[in-house]
mmCIF file of C-alpha atoms and ligand atoms in Angstrom:
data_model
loop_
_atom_site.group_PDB
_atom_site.id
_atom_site.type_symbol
_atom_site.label_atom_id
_atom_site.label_comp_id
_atom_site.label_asym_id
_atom_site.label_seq_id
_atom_site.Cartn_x
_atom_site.Cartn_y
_atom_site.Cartn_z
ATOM 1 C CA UNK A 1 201.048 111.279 13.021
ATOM 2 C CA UNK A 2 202.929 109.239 15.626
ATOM 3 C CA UNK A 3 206.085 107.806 14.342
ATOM 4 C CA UNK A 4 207.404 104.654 14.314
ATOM 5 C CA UNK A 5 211.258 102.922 14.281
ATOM 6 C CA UNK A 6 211.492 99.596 12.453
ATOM 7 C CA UNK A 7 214.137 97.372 11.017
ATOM 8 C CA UNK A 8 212.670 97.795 6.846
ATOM 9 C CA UNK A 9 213.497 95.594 4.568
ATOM 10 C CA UNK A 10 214.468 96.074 1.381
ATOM 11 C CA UNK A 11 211.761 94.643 -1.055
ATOM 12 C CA UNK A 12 213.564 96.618 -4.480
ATOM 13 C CA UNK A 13 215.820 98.850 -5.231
ATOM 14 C CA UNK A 14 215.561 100.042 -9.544
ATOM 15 C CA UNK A 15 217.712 102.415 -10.785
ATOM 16 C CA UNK A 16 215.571 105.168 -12.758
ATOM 17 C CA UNK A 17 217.403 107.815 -14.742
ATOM 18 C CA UNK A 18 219.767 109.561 -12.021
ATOM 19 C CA UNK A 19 217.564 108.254 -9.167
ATOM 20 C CA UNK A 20 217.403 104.788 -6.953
ATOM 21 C CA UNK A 21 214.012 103.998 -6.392
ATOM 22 C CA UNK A 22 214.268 101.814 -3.241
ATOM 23 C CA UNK A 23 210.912 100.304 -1.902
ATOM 24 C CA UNK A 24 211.003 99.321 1.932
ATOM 25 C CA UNK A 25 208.671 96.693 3.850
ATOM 26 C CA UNK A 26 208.774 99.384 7.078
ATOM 27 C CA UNK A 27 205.248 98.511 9.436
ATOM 28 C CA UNK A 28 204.007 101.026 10.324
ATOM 29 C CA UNK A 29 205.378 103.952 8.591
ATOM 30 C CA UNK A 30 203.105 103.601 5.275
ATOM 31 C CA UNK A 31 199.817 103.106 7.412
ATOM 32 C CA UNK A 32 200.547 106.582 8.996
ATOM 33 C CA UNK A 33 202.163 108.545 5.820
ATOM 34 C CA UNK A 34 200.446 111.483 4.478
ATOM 35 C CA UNK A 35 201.887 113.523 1.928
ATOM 36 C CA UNK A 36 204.752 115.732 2.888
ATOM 37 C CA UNK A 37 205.803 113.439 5.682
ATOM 38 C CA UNK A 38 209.739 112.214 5.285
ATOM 39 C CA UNK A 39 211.651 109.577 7.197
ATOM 40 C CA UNK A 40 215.269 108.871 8.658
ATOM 41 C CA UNK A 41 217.326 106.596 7.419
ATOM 42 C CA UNK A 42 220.309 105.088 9.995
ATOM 43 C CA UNK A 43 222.949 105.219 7.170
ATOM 44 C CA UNK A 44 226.023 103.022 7.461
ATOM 45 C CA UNK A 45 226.280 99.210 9.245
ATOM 46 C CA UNK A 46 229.205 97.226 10.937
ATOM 47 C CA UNK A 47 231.598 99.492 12.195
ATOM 48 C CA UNK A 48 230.693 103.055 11.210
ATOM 49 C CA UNK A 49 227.071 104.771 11.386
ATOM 50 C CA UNK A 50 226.501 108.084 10.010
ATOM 51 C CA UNK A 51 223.787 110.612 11.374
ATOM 52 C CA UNK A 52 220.512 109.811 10.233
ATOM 53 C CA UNK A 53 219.473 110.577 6.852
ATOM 54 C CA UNK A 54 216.166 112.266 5.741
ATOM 55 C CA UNK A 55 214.241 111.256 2.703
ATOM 56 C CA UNK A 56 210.834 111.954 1.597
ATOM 57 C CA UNK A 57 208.278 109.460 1.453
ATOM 58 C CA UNK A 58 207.320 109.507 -2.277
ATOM 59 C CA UNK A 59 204.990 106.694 -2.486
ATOM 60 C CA UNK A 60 203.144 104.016 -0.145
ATOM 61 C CA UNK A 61 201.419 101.381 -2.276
ATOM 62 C CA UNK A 62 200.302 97.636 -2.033
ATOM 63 C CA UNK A 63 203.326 95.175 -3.055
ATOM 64 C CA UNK A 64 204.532 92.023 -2.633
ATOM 65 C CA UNK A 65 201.766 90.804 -0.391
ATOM 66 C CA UNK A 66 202.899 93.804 1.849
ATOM 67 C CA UNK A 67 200.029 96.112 2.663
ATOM 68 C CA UNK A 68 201.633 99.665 2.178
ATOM 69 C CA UNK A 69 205.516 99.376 1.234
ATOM 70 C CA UNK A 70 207.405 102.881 1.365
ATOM 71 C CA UNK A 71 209.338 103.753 -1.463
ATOM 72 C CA UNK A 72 211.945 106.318 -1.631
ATOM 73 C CA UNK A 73 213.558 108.262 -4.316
ATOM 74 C CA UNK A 74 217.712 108.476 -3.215
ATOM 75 C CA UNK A 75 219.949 110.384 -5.530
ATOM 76 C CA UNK A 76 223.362 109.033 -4.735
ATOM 77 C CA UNK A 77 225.604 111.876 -4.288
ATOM 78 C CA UNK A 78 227.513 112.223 -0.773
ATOM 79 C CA UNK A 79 228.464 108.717 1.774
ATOM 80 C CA UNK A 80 224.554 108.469 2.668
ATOM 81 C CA UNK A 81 223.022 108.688 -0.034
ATOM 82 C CA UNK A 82 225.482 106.319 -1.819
ATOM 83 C CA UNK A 83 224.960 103.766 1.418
ATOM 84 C CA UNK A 84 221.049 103.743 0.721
ATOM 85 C CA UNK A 85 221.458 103.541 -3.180
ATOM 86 C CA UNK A 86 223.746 100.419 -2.715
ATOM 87 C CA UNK A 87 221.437 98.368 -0.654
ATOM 88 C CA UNK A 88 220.096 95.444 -2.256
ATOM 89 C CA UNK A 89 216.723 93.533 -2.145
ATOM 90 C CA UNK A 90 216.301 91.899 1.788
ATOM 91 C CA UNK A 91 218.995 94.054 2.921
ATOM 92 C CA UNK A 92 217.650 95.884 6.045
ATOM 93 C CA UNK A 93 217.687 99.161 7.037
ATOM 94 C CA UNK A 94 216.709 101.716 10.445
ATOM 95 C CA UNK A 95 213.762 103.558 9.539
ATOM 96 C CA UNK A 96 212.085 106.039 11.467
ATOM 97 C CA UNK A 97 208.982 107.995 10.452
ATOM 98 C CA UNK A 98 206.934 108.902 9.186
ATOM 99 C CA UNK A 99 208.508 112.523 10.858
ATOM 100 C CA UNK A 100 206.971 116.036 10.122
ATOM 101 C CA UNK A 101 204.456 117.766 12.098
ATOM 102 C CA UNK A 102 202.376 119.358 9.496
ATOM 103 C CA UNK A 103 202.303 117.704 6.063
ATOM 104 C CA UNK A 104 200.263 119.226 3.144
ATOM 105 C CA UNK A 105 197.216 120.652 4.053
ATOM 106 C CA UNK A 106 194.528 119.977 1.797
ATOM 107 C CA UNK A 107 191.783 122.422 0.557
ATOM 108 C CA UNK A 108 188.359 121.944 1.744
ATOM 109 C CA UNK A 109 187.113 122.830 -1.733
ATOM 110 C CA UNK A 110 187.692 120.905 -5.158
ATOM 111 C CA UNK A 111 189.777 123.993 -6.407
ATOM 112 C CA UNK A 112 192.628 124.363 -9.031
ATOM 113 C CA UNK A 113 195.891 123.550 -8.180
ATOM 114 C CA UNK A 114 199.432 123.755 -9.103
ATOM 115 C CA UNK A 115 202.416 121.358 -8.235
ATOM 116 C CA UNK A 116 205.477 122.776 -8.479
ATOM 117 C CA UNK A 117 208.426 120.326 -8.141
ATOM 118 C CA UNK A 118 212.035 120.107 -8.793
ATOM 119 C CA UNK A 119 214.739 117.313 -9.287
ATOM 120 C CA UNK A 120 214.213 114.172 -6.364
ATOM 121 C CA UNK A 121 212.730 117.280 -3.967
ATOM 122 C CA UNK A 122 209.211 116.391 -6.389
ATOM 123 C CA UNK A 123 209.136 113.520 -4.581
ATOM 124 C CA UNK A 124 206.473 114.145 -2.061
ATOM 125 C CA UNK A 125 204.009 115.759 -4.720
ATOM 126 C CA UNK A 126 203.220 112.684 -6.484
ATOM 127 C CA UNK A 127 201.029 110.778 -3.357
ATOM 128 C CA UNK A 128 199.897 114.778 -2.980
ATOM 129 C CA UNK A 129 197.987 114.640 -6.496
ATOM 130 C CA UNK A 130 196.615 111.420 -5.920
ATOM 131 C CA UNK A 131 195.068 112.614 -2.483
ATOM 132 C CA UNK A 132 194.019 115.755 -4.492
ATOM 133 C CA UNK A 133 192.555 114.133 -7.289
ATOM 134 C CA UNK A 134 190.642 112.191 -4.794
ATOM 135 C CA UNK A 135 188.780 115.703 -3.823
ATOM 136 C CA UNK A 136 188.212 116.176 -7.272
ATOM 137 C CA UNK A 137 190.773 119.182 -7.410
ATOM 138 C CA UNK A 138 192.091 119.630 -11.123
ATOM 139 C CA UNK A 139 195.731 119.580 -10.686
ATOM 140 C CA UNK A 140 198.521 120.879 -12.816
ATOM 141 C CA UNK A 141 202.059 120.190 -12.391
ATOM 142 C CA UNK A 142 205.197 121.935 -12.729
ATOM 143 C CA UNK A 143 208.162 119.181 -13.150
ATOM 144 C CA UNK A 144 211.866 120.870 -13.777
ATOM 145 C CA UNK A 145 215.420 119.415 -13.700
ATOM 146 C CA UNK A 146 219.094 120.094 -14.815
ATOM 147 C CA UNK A 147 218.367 117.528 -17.799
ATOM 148 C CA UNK A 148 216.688 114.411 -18.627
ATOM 149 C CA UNK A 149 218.049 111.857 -15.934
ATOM 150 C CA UNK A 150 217.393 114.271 -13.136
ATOM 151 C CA UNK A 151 213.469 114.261 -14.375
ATOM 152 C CA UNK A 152 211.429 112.573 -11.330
ATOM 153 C CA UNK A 153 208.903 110.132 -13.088
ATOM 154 C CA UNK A 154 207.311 112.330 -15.818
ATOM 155 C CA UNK A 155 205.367 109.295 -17.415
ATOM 156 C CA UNK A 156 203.700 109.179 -14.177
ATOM 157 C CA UNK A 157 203.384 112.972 -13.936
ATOM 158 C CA UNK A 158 201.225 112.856 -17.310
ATOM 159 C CA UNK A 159 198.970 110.179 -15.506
ATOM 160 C CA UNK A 160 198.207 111.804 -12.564
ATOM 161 C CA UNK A 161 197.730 115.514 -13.812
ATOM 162 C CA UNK A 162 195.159 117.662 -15.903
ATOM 163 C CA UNK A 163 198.156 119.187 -17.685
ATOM 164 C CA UNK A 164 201.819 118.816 -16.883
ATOM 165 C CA UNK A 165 204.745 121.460 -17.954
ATOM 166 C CA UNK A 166 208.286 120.063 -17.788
ATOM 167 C CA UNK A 167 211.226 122.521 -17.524
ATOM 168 C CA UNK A 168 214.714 121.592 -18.155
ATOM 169 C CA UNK A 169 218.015 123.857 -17.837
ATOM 170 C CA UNK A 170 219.797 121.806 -20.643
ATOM 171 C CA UNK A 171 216.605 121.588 -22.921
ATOM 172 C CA UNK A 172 216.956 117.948 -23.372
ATOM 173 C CA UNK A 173 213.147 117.346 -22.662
ATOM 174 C CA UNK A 174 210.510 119.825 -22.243
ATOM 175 C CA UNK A 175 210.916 123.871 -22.230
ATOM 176 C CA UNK A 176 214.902 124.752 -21.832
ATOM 177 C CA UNK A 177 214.825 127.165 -18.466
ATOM 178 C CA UNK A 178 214.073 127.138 -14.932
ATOM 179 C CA UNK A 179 210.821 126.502 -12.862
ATOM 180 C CA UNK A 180 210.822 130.600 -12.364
ATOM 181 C CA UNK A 181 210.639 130.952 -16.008
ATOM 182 C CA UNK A 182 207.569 128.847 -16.731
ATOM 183 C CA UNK A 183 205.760 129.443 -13.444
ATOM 184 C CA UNK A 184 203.866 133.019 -14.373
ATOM 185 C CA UNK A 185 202.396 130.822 -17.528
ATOM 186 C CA UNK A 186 201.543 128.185 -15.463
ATOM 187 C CA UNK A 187 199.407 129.641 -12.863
ATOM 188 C CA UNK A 188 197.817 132.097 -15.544
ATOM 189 C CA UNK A 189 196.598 128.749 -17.456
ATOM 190 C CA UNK A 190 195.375 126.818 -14.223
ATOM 191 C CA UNK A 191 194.051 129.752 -12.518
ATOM 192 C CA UNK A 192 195.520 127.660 -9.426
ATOM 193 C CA UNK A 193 193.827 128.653 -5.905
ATOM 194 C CA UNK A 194 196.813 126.413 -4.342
ATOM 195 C CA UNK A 195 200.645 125.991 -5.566
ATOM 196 C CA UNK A 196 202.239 123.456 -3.439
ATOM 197 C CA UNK A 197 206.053 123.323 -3.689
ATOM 198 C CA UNK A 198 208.682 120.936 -3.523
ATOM 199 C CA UNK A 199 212.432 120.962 -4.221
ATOM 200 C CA UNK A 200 215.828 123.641 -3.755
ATOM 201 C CA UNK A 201 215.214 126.622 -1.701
ATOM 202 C CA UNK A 202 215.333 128.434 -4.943
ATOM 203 C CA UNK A 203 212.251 127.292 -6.320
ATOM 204 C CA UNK A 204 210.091 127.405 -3.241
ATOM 205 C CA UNK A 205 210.866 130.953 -3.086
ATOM 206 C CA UNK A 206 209.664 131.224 -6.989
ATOM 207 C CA UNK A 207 206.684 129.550 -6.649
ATOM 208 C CA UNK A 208 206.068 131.089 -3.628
ATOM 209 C CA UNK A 209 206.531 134.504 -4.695
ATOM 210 C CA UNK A 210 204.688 133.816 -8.418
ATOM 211 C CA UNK A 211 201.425 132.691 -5.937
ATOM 212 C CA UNK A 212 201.681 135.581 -4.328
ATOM 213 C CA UNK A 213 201.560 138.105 -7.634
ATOM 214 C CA UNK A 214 198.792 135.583 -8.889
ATOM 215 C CA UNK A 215 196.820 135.368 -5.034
ATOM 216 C CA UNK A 216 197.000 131.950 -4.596
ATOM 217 C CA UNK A 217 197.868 130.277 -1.601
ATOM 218 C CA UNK A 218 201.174 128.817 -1.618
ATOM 219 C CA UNK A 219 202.365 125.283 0.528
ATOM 220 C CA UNK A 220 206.219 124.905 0.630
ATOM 221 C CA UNK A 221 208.217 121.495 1.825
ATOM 222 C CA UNK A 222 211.385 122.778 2.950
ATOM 223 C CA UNK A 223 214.539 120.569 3.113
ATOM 224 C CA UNK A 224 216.254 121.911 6.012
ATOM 225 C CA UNK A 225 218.665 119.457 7.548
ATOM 226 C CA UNK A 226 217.234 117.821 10.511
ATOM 227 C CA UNK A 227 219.059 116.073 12.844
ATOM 228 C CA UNK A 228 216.646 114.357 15.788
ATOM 229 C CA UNK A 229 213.985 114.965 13.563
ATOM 230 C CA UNK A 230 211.839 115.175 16.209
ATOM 231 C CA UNK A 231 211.601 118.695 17.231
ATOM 232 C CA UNK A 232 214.164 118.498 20.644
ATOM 233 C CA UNK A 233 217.690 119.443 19.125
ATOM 234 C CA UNK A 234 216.802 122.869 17.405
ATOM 235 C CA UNK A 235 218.651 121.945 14.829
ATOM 236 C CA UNK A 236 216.530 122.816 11.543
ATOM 237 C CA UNK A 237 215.791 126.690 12.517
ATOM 238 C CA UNK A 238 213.358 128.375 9.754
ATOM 239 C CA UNK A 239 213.290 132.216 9.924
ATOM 240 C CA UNK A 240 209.099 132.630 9.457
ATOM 241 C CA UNK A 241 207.342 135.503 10.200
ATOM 242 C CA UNK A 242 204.224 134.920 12.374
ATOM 243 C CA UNK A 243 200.697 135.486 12.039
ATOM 244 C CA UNK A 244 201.136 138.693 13.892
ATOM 245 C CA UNK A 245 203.859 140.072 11.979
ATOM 246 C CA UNK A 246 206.741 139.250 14.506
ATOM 247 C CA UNK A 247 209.942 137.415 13.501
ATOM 248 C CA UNK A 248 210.110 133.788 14.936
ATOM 249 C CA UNK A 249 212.187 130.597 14.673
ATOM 250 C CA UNK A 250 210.071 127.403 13.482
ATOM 251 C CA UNK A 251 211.605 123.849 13.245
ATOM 252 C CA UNK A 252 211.558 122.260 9.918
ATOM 253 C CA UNK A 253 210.589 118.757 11.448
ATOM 254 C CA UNK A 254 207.596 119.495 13.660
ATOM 255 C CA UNK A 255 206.278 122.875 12.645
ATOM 256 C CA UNK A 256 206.837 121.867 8.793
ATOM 257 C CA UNK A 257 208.775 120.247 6.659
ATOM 258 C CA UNK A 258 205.492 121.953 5.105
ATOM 259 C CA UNK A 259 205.251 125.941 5.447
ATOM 260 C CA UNK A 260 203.004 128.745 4.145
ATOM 261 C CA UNK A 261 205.371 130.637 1.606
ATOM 262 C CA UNK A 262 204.188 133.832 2.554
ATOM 263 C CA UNK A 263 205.324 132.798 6.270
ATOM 264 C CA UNK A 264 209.346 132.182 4.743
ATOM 265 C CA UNK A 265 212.191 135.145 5.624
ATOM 266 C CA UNK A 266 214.014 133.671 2.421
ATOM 267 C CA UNK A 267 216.576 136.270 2.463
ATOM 268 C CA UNK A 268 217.356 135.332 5.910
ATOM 269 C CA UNK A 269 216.665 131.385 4.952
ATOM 270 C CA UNK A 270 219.150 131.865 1.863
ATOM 271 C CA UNK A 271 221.949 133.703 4.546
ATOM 272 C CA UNK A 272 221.159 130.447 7.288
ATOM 273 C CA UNK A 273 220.126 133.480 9.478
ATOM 274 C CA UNK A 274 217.054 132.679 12.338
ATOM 275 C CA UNK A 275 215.689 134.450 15.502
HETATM 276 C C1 FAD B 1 213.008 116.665 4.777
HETATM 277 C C2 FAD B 1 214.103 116.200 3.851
HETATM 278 C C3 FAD B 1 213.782 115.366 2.798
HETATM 279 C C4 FAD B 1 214.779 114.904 1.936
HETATM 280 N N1 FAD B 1 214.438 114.064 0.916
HETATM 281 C C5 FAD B 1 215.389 113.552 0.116
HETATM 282 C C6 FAD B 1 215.041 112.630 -0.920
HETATM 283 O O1 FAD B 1 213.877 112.299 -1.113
HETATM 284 N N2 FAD B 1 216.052 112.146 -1.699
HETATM 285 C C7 FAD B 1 217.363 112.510 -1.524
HETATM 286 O O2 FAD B 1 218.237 112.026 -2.261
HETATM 287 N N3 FAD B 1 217.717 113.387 -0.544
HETATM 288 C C8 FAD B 1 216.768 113.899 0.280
HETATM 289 N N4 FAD B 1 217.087 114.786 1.276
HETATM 290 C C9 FAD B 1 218.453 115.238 1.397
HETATM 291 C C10 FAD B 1 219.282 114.251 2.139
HETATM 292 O O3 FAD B 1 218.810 113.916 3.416
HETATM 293 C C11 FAD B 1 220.638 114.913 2.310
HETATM 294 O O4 FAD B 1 221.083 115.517 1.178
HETATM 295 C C12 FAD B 1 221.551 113.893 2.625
HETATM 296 O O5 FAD B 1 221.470 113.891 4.013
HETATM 297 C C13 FAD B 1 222.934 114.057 2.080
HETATM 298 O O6 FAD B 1 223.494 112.953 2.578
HETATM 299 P P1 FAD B 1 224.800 112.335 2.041
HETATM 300 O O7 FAD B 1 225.286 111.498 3.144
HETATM 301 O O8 FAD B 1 224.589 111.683 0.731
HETATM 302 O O9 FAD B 1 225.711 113.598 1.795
HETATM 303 P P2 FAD B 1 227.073 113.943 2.469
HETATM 304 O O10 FAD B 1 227.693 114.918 1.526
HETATM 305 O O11 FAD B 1 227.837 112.733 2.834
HETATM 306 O O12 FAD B 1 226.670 114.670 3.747
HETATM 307 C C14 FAD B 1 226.993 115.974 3.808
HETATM 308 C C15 FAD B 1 227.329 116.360 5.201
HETATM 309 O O13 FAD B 1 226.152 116.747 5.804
HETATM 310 C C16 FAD B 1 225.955 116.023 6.977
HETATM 311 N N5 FAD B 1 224.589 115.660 6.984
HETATM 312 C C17 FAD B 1 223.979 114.988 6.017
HETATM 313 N N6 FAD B 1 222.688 114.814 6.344
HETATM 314 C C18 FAD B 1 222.514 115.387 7.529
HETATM 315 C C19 FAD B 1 221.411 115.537 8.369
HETATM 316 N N7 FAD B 1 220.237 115.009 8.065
HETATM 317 N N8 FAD B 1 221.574 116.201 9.529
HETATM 318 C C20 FAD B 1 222.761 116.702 9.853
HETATM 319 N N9 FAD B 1 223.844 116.606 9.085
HETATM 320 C C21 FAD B 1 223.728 115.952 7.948
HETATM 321 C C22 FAD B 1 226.811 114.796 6.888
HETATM 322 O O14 FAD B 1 227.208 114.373 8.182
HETATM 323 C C23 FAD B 1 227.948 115.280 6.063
HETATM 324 O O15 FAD B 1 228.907 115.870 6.868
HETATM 325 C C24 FAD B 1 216.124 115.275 2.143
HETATM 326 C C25 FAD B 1 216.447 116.121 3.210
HETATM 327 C C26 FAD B 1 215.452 116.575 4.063
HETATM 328 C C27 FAD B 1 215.826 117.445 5.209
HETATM 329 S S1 FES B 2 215.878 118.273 13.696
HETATM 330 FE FE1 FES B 2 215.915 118.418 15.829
HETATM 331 S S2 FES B 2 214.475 119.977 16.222
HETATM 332 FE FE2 FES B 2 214.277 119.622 14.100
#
């Protein structure tokens, strides 16, 4: 997956509960997406430029005459984020990706699954099912937020899944609770071979920890802040143990953003610890 840096162009931007959807005309990028890949976004224009932003790809489709437009899910919250969010249709943007050396890896057999995602970080899961679906692999989803506006596209969610479980903390739709709370239930009802994870540290630790007491597999996207994105700063270490038991360093950007859970030192992910 060989990435790309374009000048996008904004084709829309809609604002969806607590999230900008913003679709981008960015050759290249969508032609070479698989799920779990992420981009960087040059944030700021004129006078000031921020460091590059990451955001993950959550869907490429057909629009506008445009083959595979990207579109993003931005919650607007510090001076990048808020950038992005304010761009309007034919604004353009820096775009480089898609970034991430190992994206989702798909099962070789049509087995259960379970989609765990949380807040925007659900993002990437959506494109997931649909490639998952395509291998005729039942999927079941796991959608939780603070409250309603922080829900990522849970319409959609009902299309795409066998069964979909939505978790909220203030109880305004779905069960009131966490992700950790509804996960045992989950997996018990899909039997899940798979649970692929997306969203705060938190709950990639949950999920990956409720796979393990089930003996599923478990698939993590970590957001660790990367900075070249590109695997030459260092600058996204994951503490991982490796396949012969030794304590290593990965890089978020080319040995993930996707991870085995079972691989994860979260205690030593949780205290920014690596080595
Ligand atoms: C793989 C990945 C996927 C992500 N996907 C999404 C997504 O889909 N939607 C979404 O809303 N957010 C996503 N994020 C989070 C988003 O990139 C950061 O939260 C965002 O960078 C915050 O930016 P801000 O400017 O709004 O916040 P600010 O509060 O302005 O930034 C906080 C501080 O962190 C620094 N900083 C911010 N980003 C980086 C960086 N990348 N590297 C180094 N320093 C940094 C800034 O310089 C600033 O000092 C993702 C992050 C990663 C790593
Ligand atoms: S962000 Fe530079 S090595 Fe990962």
């Amino acid at each position: 997956m060989s990435p790309v840096h374009v000048t996008a162009e904004v084709l829309a931007s809609k604002r969806i509960g607590a999230f900008q959807h913003v679709t981008l005309v960015a050759p290249g990028v969508g032609e070479r997406f698989r799920p779990g890949a992420f981009v960087a976004v040059s944030v700021g224009t004129g006078g000031y430029h921020l460091a590059r932003r990451a955001f993950w790809i959550h869907q490429v489709r057909p629009l506008g005459g445009y083959a595979a437009t990207v579109t993003l899910v931005v919650q607007p919250r510090g001076e990048g984020t808020r950038w992005l969010a304010g761009r309007q249709r034919g604004d353009r943007v820096e775009v480089t990706g898609p970034l991430g050396g190992r994206p989702f890896a798909l099962p070789k057999e049509p087995v259960p699954v379970l989609l765990v995602g949380e807040g925007y970080g659900a993002a990437p899961l959506f494109a997931l099912a649909e490639r998952l679906r395509e291998r005729d692999c039942p999927v079941n989803l796991v959608l939780g937020a603070p409250d309603e506006a922080h829900l990522l596209s849970a319409l959609e969610a009902r299309r795409t899944a066998r069964a979909v479980t939505i978790v909220t903390g203030d109880g305004s739709v779905g069960a009131r609770g966490s992700v950790a709370d509804v996960l045992p239930e989950a997996l018990r009802r899909s039997g899940a071979a798979v649970v692929y994870a997306a969203g705060p540290a938190t709950t990639l630790h949950a999920a990956a920890l409720a796979a393990e007491e089930h003996g599923a597999w478990s698939q993590v996207a970590l957001e660790q802040r990367t900075t070249c994105g590109t695997g030459l700063c260092l600058g996204c270490p994951v503490p991982v143990v490796g396949e012969d038991g030794v304590a290593r360093t990965a890089r978020a950007c080319t040995d993930g953003p996707v991870v085995r859970g079972d691989r994860v030192r979260w205690d030593d992910l949780a205290r920014g610890a690596s080595a």
